[in-house]
Short mmCIF file of C-alpha atoms and ligand atoms in Angstrom, two decimals:
data_model
loop_
_atom_site.label_atom_id
_atom_site.label_comp_id
_atom_site.label_asym_id
_atom_site.label_seq_id
_atom_site.Cartn_x
_atom_site.Cartn_y
_atom_site.Cartn_z
CA MET G 30 215.45 97.44 97.88
CA TYR G 31 214.54 100.50 95.99
CA GLY G 32 211.18 100.33 97.81
CA LEU G 33 212.96 100.67 101.24
CA ILE G 34 215.32 103.35 100.09
CA TYR G 35 212.52 105.22 98.39
CA ARG G 36 210.41 105.16 101.54
CA ASN G 37 213.07 105.77 104.13
CA VAL G 38 215.43 108.17 102.34
CA LEU G 39 214.21 109.52 99.02
CA LEU G 40 210.56 110.35 99.76
CA PRO G 41 211.38 112.11 103.10
CA LEU G 42 214.17 114.08 101.36
CA PHE G 43 211.87 115.25 98.40
CA ASP G 44 208.64 115.56 100.17
CA GLY G 45 209.55 116.93 103.60
CA GLY G 46 213.00 118.44 102.76
CA LEU G 47 212.54 119.82 99.21
CA LYS G 48 208.83 120.57 99.14
CA GLY G 49 208.39 121.23 102.92
CA ARG G 50 205.35 119.02 103.18
CA LYS G 51 204.06 117.27 106.14
CA THR G 52 202.67 114.35 104.39
CA LEU G 53 204.93 111.76 105.94
CA ARG G 54 204.35 113.07 109.44
CA TYR G 55 200.55 112.83 108.83
CA TRP G 56 200.91 109.31 107.39
CA ALA G 57 202.83 108.08 110.50
CA SER G 58 200.23 109.51 112.71
CA ALA G 59 197.34 108.05 110.63
CA GLU G 60 198.97 104.60 110.91
CA GLU G 61 198.56 104.98 114.61
CA SER G 62 195.15 106.56 114.69
CA GLN G 63 193.48 103.91 112.62
CA TRP G 64 193.62 101.72 115.75
CA TRP G 65 191.79 104.29 117.83
CA SER G 66 188.44 103.25 119.27
CA PRO G 67 185.31 104.43 117.42
CA GLU G 68 184.61 106.70 120.44
CA ARG G 69 187.95 108.28 120.27
CA HIS G 70 187.54 108.91 116.48
CA GLU G 71 184.19 110.55 117.08
CA ASP G 72 185.63 112.70 119.74
CA PHE G 73 188.40 113.87 117.40
CA GLN G 74 185.81 114.51 114.78
CA VAL G 75 183.69 116.78 116.93
CA ARG G 76 186.64 118.71 117.99
CA SER G 77 187.83 119.15 114.48
CA VAL G 78 184.57 120.05 113.11
CA ARG G 79 183.96 122.69 115.79
CA ALA G 80 187.36 124.26 114.92
CA LEU G 81 186.49 124.21 111.19
CA LEU G 82 183.05 125.74 111.66
CA ALA G 83 184.48 128.57 113.78
CA HIS G 84 187.20 129.16 111.17
CA ALA G 85 184.66 129.10 108.35
CA VAL G 86 182.22 131.55 109.89
CA ALA G 87 184.93 133.98 110.98
CA THR G 88 186.83 134.00 107.57
CA CYS G 89 184.66 132.70 104.74
CA PRO G 90 182.03 135.31 103.63
CA PHE G 91 179.72 132.54 102.36
CA TYR G 92 179.49 130.75 105.62
CA CYS G 93 179.36 133.98 107.57
CA ARG G 94 176.37 135.04 105.45
CA GLU G 95 174.60 131.69 105.59
CA PHE G 96 175.02 131.21 109.45
CA THR G 97 173.67 134.72 110.03
CA ARG G 98 170.81 134.17 107.67
CA LEU G 99 169.86 130.88 109.46
CA GLY G 100 170.41 132.24 112.86
CA LEU G 101 173.22 129.57 113.55
CA THR G 102 176.38 129.80 115.54
CA PRO G 103 179.35 127.33 115.33
CA GLY G 104 179.21 126.73 119.03
CA GLN G 105 175.72 124.97 118.49
CA VAL G 106 177.44 121.94 117.18
CA GLU G 107 178.45 119.89 120.28
CA SER G 108 178.03 116.42 118.68
CA LEU G 109 178.03 114.83 115.28
CA GLY G 110 174.16 114.65 115.50
CA ASP G 111 174.09 118.52 115.70
CA LEU G 112 175.40 118.68 112.18
CA ALA G 113 171.97 117.91 111.02
CA ALA G 114 170.96 121.68 111.71
CA LEU G 115 173.55 122.96 109.22
CA PRO G 116 172.66 123.41 105.52
CA LEU G 117 173.85 121.14 102.81
CA LEU G 118 176.23 122.42 100.17
CA ASN G 119 175.94 121.21 96.59
CA ARG G 120 177.89 121.61 93.31
CA SER G 121 175.98 124.40 91.84
CA THR G 122 176.32 126.33 95.13
CA VAL G 123 180.07 125.82 95.02
CA ARG G 124 180.27 126.87 91.38
CA ALA G 125 178.29 130.04 92.04
CA ASN G 126 180.22 130.97 95.17
CA ARG G 127 183.72 129.85 94.73
CA HIS G 128 185.25 133.26 95.71
CA LEU G 129 182.96 133.60 98.74
CA LEU G 130 183.66 130.10 99.90
CA ARG G 131 187.42 130.93 100.00
CA SER G 132 188.92 131.83 103.43
CA THR G 133 190.21 135.47 103.65
CA GLN G 134 192.93 134.20 105.93
CA PRO G 135 196.19 134.24 104.00
CA MET G 136 197.44 130.68 103.36
CA LEU G 137 198.88 128.63 100.67
CA ASN G 138 196.17 127.47 98.46
CA LEU G 139 196.01 125.05 95.51
CA SER G 140 193.49 125.01 92.69
CA LYS G 141 191.77 121.83 91.39
CA SER G 142 189.18 120.85 88.95
CA THR G 143 187.10 117.79 88.42
CA GLY G 144 184.99 116.48 85.53
CA GLY G 145 182.76 114.82 88.13
CA SER G 146 180.90 111.41 87.93
CA THR G 147 177.78 113.46 87.99
CA GLY G 148 178.49 115.42 84.72
CA GLU G 149 178.79 118.96 86.37
CA PRO G 150 182.46 120.09 86.20
CA LEU G 151 183.79 121.96 89.31
CA HIS G 152 186.71 124.17 90.06
CA PHE G 153 187.73 124.48 93.67
CA ASP G 154 190.50 125.40 96.16
CA LEU G 155 192.23 123.64 99.04
CA ASN G 156 195.03 124.69 101.20
CA ALA G 157 198.35 122.97 101.00
CA ASP G 158 198.26 121.50 104.54
CA SER G 159 194.95 119.80 103.73
CA ASN G 160 196.47 118.33 100.68
CA ASP G 161 199.27 116.83 102.74
CA ARG G 162 196.67 115.30 104.99
CA ARG G 163 194.74 113.64 102.12
CA VAL G 164 197.82 112.34 100.50
CA ALA G 165 198.74 110.84 103.82
CA MET G 166 195.18 109.05 103.86
CA THR G 167 195.87 107.76 100.49
CA TYR G 168 199.24 106.36 101.37
CA ARG G 169 197.58 104.57 104.23
CA GLY G 170 194.64 103.26 102.37
CA TYR G 171 196.77 102.08 99.55
CA GLY G 172 199.18 100.47 102.00
CA TRP G 173 196.35 98.16 103.20
CA ALA G 174 196.39 96.75 99.60
CA GLY G 175 200.18 96.39 99.64
CA ALA G 176 200.55 99.54 97.40
CA ALA G 177 202.27 101.98 99.73
CA PRO G 178 204.78 104.40 98.19
CA GLY G 179 207.95 102.77 96.88
CA THR G 180 206.07 99.65 95.61
CA LYS G 181 206.58 98.91 91.86
CA GLN G 182 203.28 99.99 90.45
CA LEU G 183 201.62 99.71 87.07
CA HIS G 184 198.78 102.26 86.55
CA ILE G 185 196.04 101.65 84.03
CA TRP G 186 194.68 105.12 84.42
CA GLY G 187 193.61 108.25 82.58
CA THR G 188 196.72 110.17 81.29
CA ALA G 189 196.73 113.93 80.44
CA LEU G 190 194.65 114.65 77.40
CA GLY G 191 194.84 117.35 74.62
CA ASN G 192 198.04 119.02 73.76
CA VAL G 193 200.42 118.58 76.83
CA PRO G 194 203.53 120.77 76.64
CA TYR G 195 206.83 118.82 76.22
CA TRP G 196 208.26 120.02 79.57
CA LYS G 197 205.14 118.84 81.34
CA ARG G 198 205.49 115.37 79.83
CA VAL G 199 209.16 115.17 80.81
CA LYS G 200 208.42 116.24 84.26
CA ALA G 201 205.61 113.69 84.49
CA ASN G 202 207.86 110.91 83.29
CA LEU G 203 210.63 111.75 85.74
CA HIS G 204 208.12 111.77 88.66
CA ARG G 205 206.93 108.33 87.50
CA ALA G 206 210.43 106.90 87.33
CA PHE G 207 211.25 108.30 90.64
CA ASP G 208 208.00 106.81 92.15
CA ARG G 209 208.45 103.52 90.35
CA GLN G 210 205.23 103.76 88.48
CA MET G 211 204.57 102.85 84.90
CA VAL G 212 201.37 104.42 83.40
CA LEU G 213 199.35 102.91 80.57
CA SER G 214 196.47 104.99 79.23
CA CYS G 215 193.12 103.30 79.63
CA PHE G 216 191.65 105.70 77.06
CA ASP G 217 192.72 103.82 73.88
CA PHE G 218 192.05 100.29 74.69
CA THR G 219 191.81 98.71 71.14
CA PRO G 220 192.42 94.87 70.84
CA GLU G 221 195.79 95.77 69.42
CA ASN G 222 196.77 97.97 72.29
CA MET G 223 195.53 95.54 74.98
CA ALA G 224 197.90 92.91 73.44
CA SER G 225 200.81 95.25 73.57
CA HIS G 226 199.88 96.36 77.03
CA ALA G 227 200.08 92.83 78.19
CA VAL G 228 203.58 92.43 76.76
CA ARG G 229 204.77 95.61 78.43
CA MET G 230 203.17 94.52 81.73
CA ASN G 231 204.96 91.30 81.54
CA ARG G 232 208.25 93.01 80.89
CA TYR G 233 207.74 95.55 83.78
CA ARG G 234 206.56 92.94 86.28
CA PRO G 235 204.74 95.31 88.70
CA GLU G 236 204.10 94.32 92.33
CA VAL G 237 200.78 96.13 92.18
CA ILE G 238 198.43 97.24 89.46
CA VAL G 239 196.32 100.23 90.03
CA ALA G 240 193.47 100.84 87.65
CA TYR G 241 190.07 102.18 86.78
CA THR G 242 187.61 99.54 87.48
CA ASN G 243 185.88 99.18 84.11
CA PRO G 244 188.88 99.21 81.76
CA LEU G 245 190.73 96.78 83.93
CA TYR G 246 187.59 94.48 83.78
CA GLU G 247 187.58 94.67 80.01
CA PHE G 248 191.25 94.08 79.93
CA ALA G 249 190.83 90.98 82.10
CA ARG G 250 188.12 89.68 79.78
CA PHE G 251 190.33 90.21 76.78
CA LEU G 252 193.23 88.44 78.37
CA GLU G 253 191.02 85.41 79.33
CA GLU G 254 189.36 85.29 75.84
CA ARG G 255 192.74 85.24 74.22
CA GLY G 256 194.26 82.89 76.68
CA ILE G 257 197.17 85.33 77.51
CA THR G 258 199.01 84.58 80.71
CA LEU G 259 200.30 87.62 82.71
CA HIS G 260 202.94 88.25 85.41
CA ARG G 261 201.03 87.85 88.68
CA PRO G 262 200.98 91.07 90.72
CA ARG G 263 200.74 90.91 94.64
CA SER G 264 197.44 92.71 94.41
CA LEU G 265 195.23 95.12 92.40
CA VAL G 266 193.76 98.34 93.55
CA VAL G 267 190.76 99.67 91.57
CA GLY G 268 189.05 103.09 91.80
CA ALA G 269 187.06 105.84 89.96
CA GLU G 270 184.17 103.53 89.14
CA LYS G 271 182.16 101.08 91.31
CA LEU G 272 183.43 97.58 91.42
CA HIS G 273 180.77 94.95 91.04
CA THR G 274 181.14 91.52 92.36
CA PHE G 275 181.21 89.82 88.96
CA GLN G 276 183.99 92.29 87.98
CA ARG G 277 185.98 91.42 91.12
CA GLU G 278 185.68 87.69 90.46
CA THR G 279 186.81 87.95 86.88
CA ILE G 280 189.78 90.15 87.59
CA GLU G 281 190.98 87.96 90.59
CA ARG G 282 190.52 84.80 88.37
CA VAL G 283 192.59 86.24 85.47
CA PHE G 284 195.34 88.08 87.46
CA GLY G 285 195.49 85.57 90.35
CA ALA G 286 195.68 88.21 93.03
CA PRO G 287 193.18 89.96 95.38
CA VAL G 288 191.41 93.19 94.36
CA PHE G 289 191.17 96.09 96.61
CA GLU G 290 188.36 98.53 95.95
CA THR G 291 188.83 102.18 96.73
CA TYR G 292 186.42 105.08 96.66
CA GLY G 293 187.62 108.67 96.21
CA SER G 294 186.93 111.85 94.45
CA ARG G 295 188.94 114.95 93.32
CA GLU G 296 187.26 117.05 95.94
CA PHE G 297 188.47 114.84 98.88
CA MET G 298 190.91 112.28 97.48
CA LEU G 299 190.59 108.96 99.21
CA ILE G 300 187.30 108.58 100.98
CA GLY G 301 187.31 104.87 101.68
CA ALA G 302 189.49 101.79 101.05
CA GLU G 303 189.24 98.09 101.75
CA CYS G 304 191.55 96.33 104.01
CA ASP G 305 192.63 92.65 103.56
CA ARG G 306 189.26 91.51 104.98
CA HIS G 307 187.41 93.03 101.95
CA SER G 308 184.31 93.55 103.97
CA GLY G 309 183.56 97.15 103.10
CA LEU G 310 185.54 100.45 102.67
CA HIS G 311 187.27 101.98 105.77
CA LEU G 312 186.51 105.63 105.77
CA SER G 313 189.30 108.22 105.96
CA GLN G 314 187.73 109.02 109.33
CA GLU G 315 190.42 111.44 110.57
CA ASN G 316 189.91 113.76 107.62
CA LEU G 317 186.23 113.33 106.64
CA ILE G 318 182.78 113.05 108.15
CA VAL G 319 180.69 110.99 105.81
CA GLU G 320 176.76 111.07 106.08
CA ILE G 321 174.34 109.16 103.94
CA LEU G 322 171.14 111.23 103.58
CA ASP G 323 167.97 110.89 101.68
CA ASP G 324 166.70 113.52 99.06
CA ASP G 325 165.11 115.54 101.95
CA GLY G 326 168.44 115.65 103.86
CA GLN G 327 167.27 113.18 106.51
CA PRO G 328 169.49 110.29 107.40
CA THR G 329 168.84 107.21 105.17
CA PRO G 330 167.82 104.03 107.00
CA ALA G 331 170.55 101.41 107.12
CA GLY G 332 170.72 99.10 104.15
CA GLU G 333 168.99 101.61 101.87
CA VAL G 334 170.76 103.82 99.16
CA GLY G 335 171.21 107.51 99.87
CA ASN G 336 173.15 110.54 98.94
CA VAL G 337 176.83 110.72 100.11
CA VAL G 338 177.50 114.02 101.97
CA ILE G 339 180.97 114.84 103.13
CA THR G 340 182.57 117.33 105.49
CA ASP G 341 186.33 117.83 104.97
CA LEU G 342 187.72 118.54 108.39
CA PHE G 343 190.87 120.22 107.27
CA ASN G 344 190.22 122.16 103.99
CA TYR G 345 190.69 125.59 105.56
CA GLY G 346 191.34 127.23 102.36
CA MET G 347 187.87 126.57 100.99
CA PRO G 348 185.74 124.67 103.53
CA PHE G 349 183.52 121.86 102.20
CA ILE G 350 180.88 121.51 105.01
CA ARG G 351 178.08 118.91 104.34
CA TYR G 352 178.83 118.71 100.57
CA VAL G 353 176.54 116.50 98.50
CA ASN G 354 178.96 115.00 96.13
CA GLY G 355 176.58 113.41 93.75
CA ASP G 356 177.37 109.80 94.54
CA ARG G 357 175.11 107.29 96.12
CA ALA G 358 176.04 104.64 98.68
CA ILE G 359 174.32 102.15 101.03
CA ALA G 360 173.62 103.72 104.39
CA GLY G 361 174.79 102.17 107.80
CA PHE G 362 178.43 101.89 108.89
CA SER G 363 179.79 98.65 110.31
CA SER G 364 182.92 97.66 112.07
CA CYS G 365 185.71 95.43 110.66
CA SER G 366 187.04 92.22 112.08
CA CYS G 367 190.58 93.62 111.49
CA GLY G 368 190.29 95.74 114.63
CA ARG G 369 190.74 99.12 113.07
CA GLY G 370 188.37 101.79 114.56
CA LEU G 371 187.60 103.30 111.19
CA PRO G 372 183.98 102.55 110.32
CA LEU G 373 183.23 100.65 107.04
CA LEU G 374 181.04 102.15 104.29
CA ASN G 375 179.00 99.23 103.03
CA GLY G 376 179.09 99.92 99.33
CA ILE G 377 178.84 102.56 96.62
CA ALA G 378 175.97 102.58 94.36
CA GLY G 379 176.41 105.48 92.01
CA ARG G 380 179.34 106.40 89.86
CA GLN G 381 178.61 104.00 87.04
CA LEU G 382 180.38 105.04 83.94
CA ASP G 383 179.63 102.88 80.88
CA VAL G 384 182.25 101.72 78.40
CA LEU G 385 181.46 102.52 74.85
CA ASP G 386 182.18 100.13 71.93
CA THR G 387 183.01 101.43 68.53
CA PRO G 388 182.78 99.37 65.23
CA ASP G 389 186.59 99.31 64.88
CA GLY G 390 186.90 97.40 68.16
CA ARG G 391 187.86 100.23 70.50
CA LYS G 392 186.52 100.34 74.04
CA ILE G 393 186.23 103.89 75.28
CA SER G 394 186.19 104.28 79.09
CA GLY G 395 183.67 106.66 80.37
CA GLU G 396 186.43 108.32 82.32
CA PHE G 397 187.82 109.54 78.97
CA PHE G 398 185.03 112.04 78.74
CA VAL G 399 185.16 113.04 82.29
CA HIS G 400 188.86 113.71 82.07
CA LEU G 401 188.58 115.60 78.88
CA ILE G 402 185.64 117.98 79.76
CA LYS G 403 186.96 118.96 83.12
CA ASP G 404 189.41 121.21 81.21
CA TYR G 405 186.50 123.24 79.77
CA PRO G 406 185.24 125.36 82.60
CA SER G 407 182.24 126.81 80.62
CA VAL G 408 180.65 123.37 80.22
CA ARG G 409 177.97 123.33 83.08
CA ARG G 410 176.60 119.81 82.38
CA TYR G 411 177.04 117.11 79.90
CA GLN G 412 176.04 113.71 78.82
CA VAL G 413 177.54 111.27 76.49
CA TYR G 414 175.05 108.87 74.95
CA GLN G 415 175.70 105.89 72.65
CA GLU G 416 172.20 105.08 71.02
CA ASP G 417 173.77 102.33 68.82
CA ALA G 418 177.20 101.06 67.91
CA ARG G 419 177.55 103.56 65.06
CA ARG G 420 176.65 106.86 66.85
CA ILE G 421 177.89 108.75 69.82
CA LEU G 422 176.10 111.87 71.02
CA LEU G 423 177.53 114.51 73.34
CA ARG G 424 174.82 116.66 74.94
CA LEU G 425 176.14 119.95 76.50
CA VAL G 426 174.84 122.60 78.75
CA VAL G 427 177.27 125.50 78.37
CA ASP G 428 177.89 129.11 79.79
CA THR G 429 178.36 132.16 77.44
CA GLY G 430 182.02 131.67 77.96
CA PHE G 431 182.04 128.59 75.59
CA THR G 432 183.59 129.65 72.31
CA LEU G 433 183.55 128.33 68.76
CA ALA G 434 187.38 127.54 69.31
CA ASP G 435 186.48 125.53 72.50
CA ARG G 436 183.91 123.68 70.38
CA SER G 437 186.22 122.62 67.56
CA GLN G 438 189.04 121.80 69.95
CA LEU G 439 186.65 119.59 72.06
CA GLU G 440 185.31 117.90 69.03
CA ALA G 441 188.82 117.16 67.67
CA GLU G 442 189.96 115.70 70.96
CA ILE G 443 186.90 113.54 71.13
CA ARG G 444 187.39 112.46 67.57
CA ARG G 445 190.98 111.46 68.24
CA GLY G 446 189.88 109.23 71.17
CA ILE G 447 186.82 107.54 69.67
CA GLY G 448 188.30 107.04 66.13
CA PRO G 449 186.90 107.42 62.73
CA SER G 450 184.53 104.49 62.62
CA VAL G 451 181.74 105.93 64.66
CA GLU G 452 179.44 109.01 63.89
CA PHE G 453 179.82 111.82 66.43
CA ASP G 454 177.39 114.72 67.13
CA MET G 455 177.45 117.57 69.64
CA GLN G 456 174.11 119.03 70.83
CA PHE G 457 173.73 122.24 72.83
CA VAL G 458 170.76 121.91 75.14
CA ALA G 459 169.28 124.03 78.01
CA GLU G 460 169.00 121.25 80.46
CA ILE G 461 169.85 117.56 80.76
CA PRO G 462 167.18 115.50 82.71
CA LEU G 463 168.15 113.23 85.70
CA THR G 464 167.52 109.50 85.60
CA ALA G 465 164.69 107.83 87.48
CA THR G 466 166.95 107.35 90.54
CA GLY G 467 167.86 111.03 90.64
CA LYS G 468 171.39 110.37 89.34
CA HIS G 469 172.77 112.17 86.42
CA ARG G 470 174.53 109.46 84.38
CA VAL G 471 177.40 111.03 82.44
CA VAL G 472 178.21 108.22 79.94
CA VAL G 473 175.38 105.92 78.94
CA ARG G 474 175.48 103.08 76.55
CA GLN G 475 172.13 101.86 75.22
CA ALA G 476 172.92 98.16 75.63
CA PRO G 477 171.77 95.34 77.87
CA ILE G 478 173.72 95.53 81.23
CA PRO G 479 174.54 92.25 82.92
CA ALA G 480 171.62 91.26 85.24
CA THR G 481 173.99 91.13 88.28
CA VAL G 482 174.54 94.85 88.06
CA ASN G 483 170.94 95.49 88.83
CA THR G 484 170.28 92.74 91.46
CA GLU G 485 173.38 93.67 93.49
CA ILE G 486 172.32 97.05 94.72
CA PRO G 487 168.73 97.83 95.45
CA VAL G 488 168.70 101.32 93.76
ZN1 ZN Z 2 189.38 96.17 108.14
#
């Protein structure tokens, strides 16, 4: 009942009335456009990207300079294939040119930051309208999993770290009660906490569980080993880390409900999500153009793994055009038997964050570090490395803005998360090498990884 009232009365009043957002309008239109034919989607993308390019070159100093330098004009792009002529944008370019990438046209902008699965923190902007559009995509994608706004949800997710002011905590709690969401932090999953999380979950009886992949998998294994029975949700939605087949099987067996994989990032929010056919991730096609390219910027042959490159069609505040986001995915898009015209991404290959084990039985999610370090803008790169059960090492590449106070605060926050049973060191280095696959792995545990992880994806 609350779900219906929330969706039809409270959310429109709050979102549209109080906040003046267009989220619900975009959501309604996305529910319709998901059934468009692939041709109609392509036509919409071409028109949208042409408008975006014209805007970017006319109002963003960075794009004006780059297009002039390369002798390009926005009008040259008449099809999606023509995008190949445009340069790629990467994280370091965004970091170095944030103010030049912003549009000079006055509009309401929001500031965001990400720790990044690639270990290179990023601060960026987006305009409010584009935020409404991406929230709408998330509503639609989560809706496929039965997790549309108003459903009773339990989140096993990263919660704010460090010293959060009291009023912020109160505000966050009010929001959650309004949205019918209960949040359990996945950052302190000790065996004791997992048992009490199970009790709270059974009391709360969520319709849907939304979780980071690896902590949920560890939790499922814990429940199974202890023989703990849980309230059965309608479905589970996982994100932030790749879902492997063996993890899906375990989670579905333990919770007795289907798992829906999602793929998103702070820069774009929901990039893809599974429908009930579970045959791939439907792309947020009305908002994003997704390309899979090799290291030379050429299209990756279908079935092979390449770099994910994304153009956000509506971030007019700070256009991301052909942005290499650091993730890797299997090339080749397919269609789905559900009839939606949104192409399917066949699988994500990157984004693996290990879970670290400590001698006192804690399981530290890789997301713990990603979340924490995103709040330190002078950290340029980092890698967390557990050589053996007793020692965790954090390697950092920092700018001159990184102070001694930053250092001790970061150290204290990490120590709080990992507990006293493990040695911890910080090492300041000039560079952090990439792995053999060209991927910068942020959180690495030196321990055998189950064979299925390596055989599933031909990286
Ligand atoms: Zn489908």
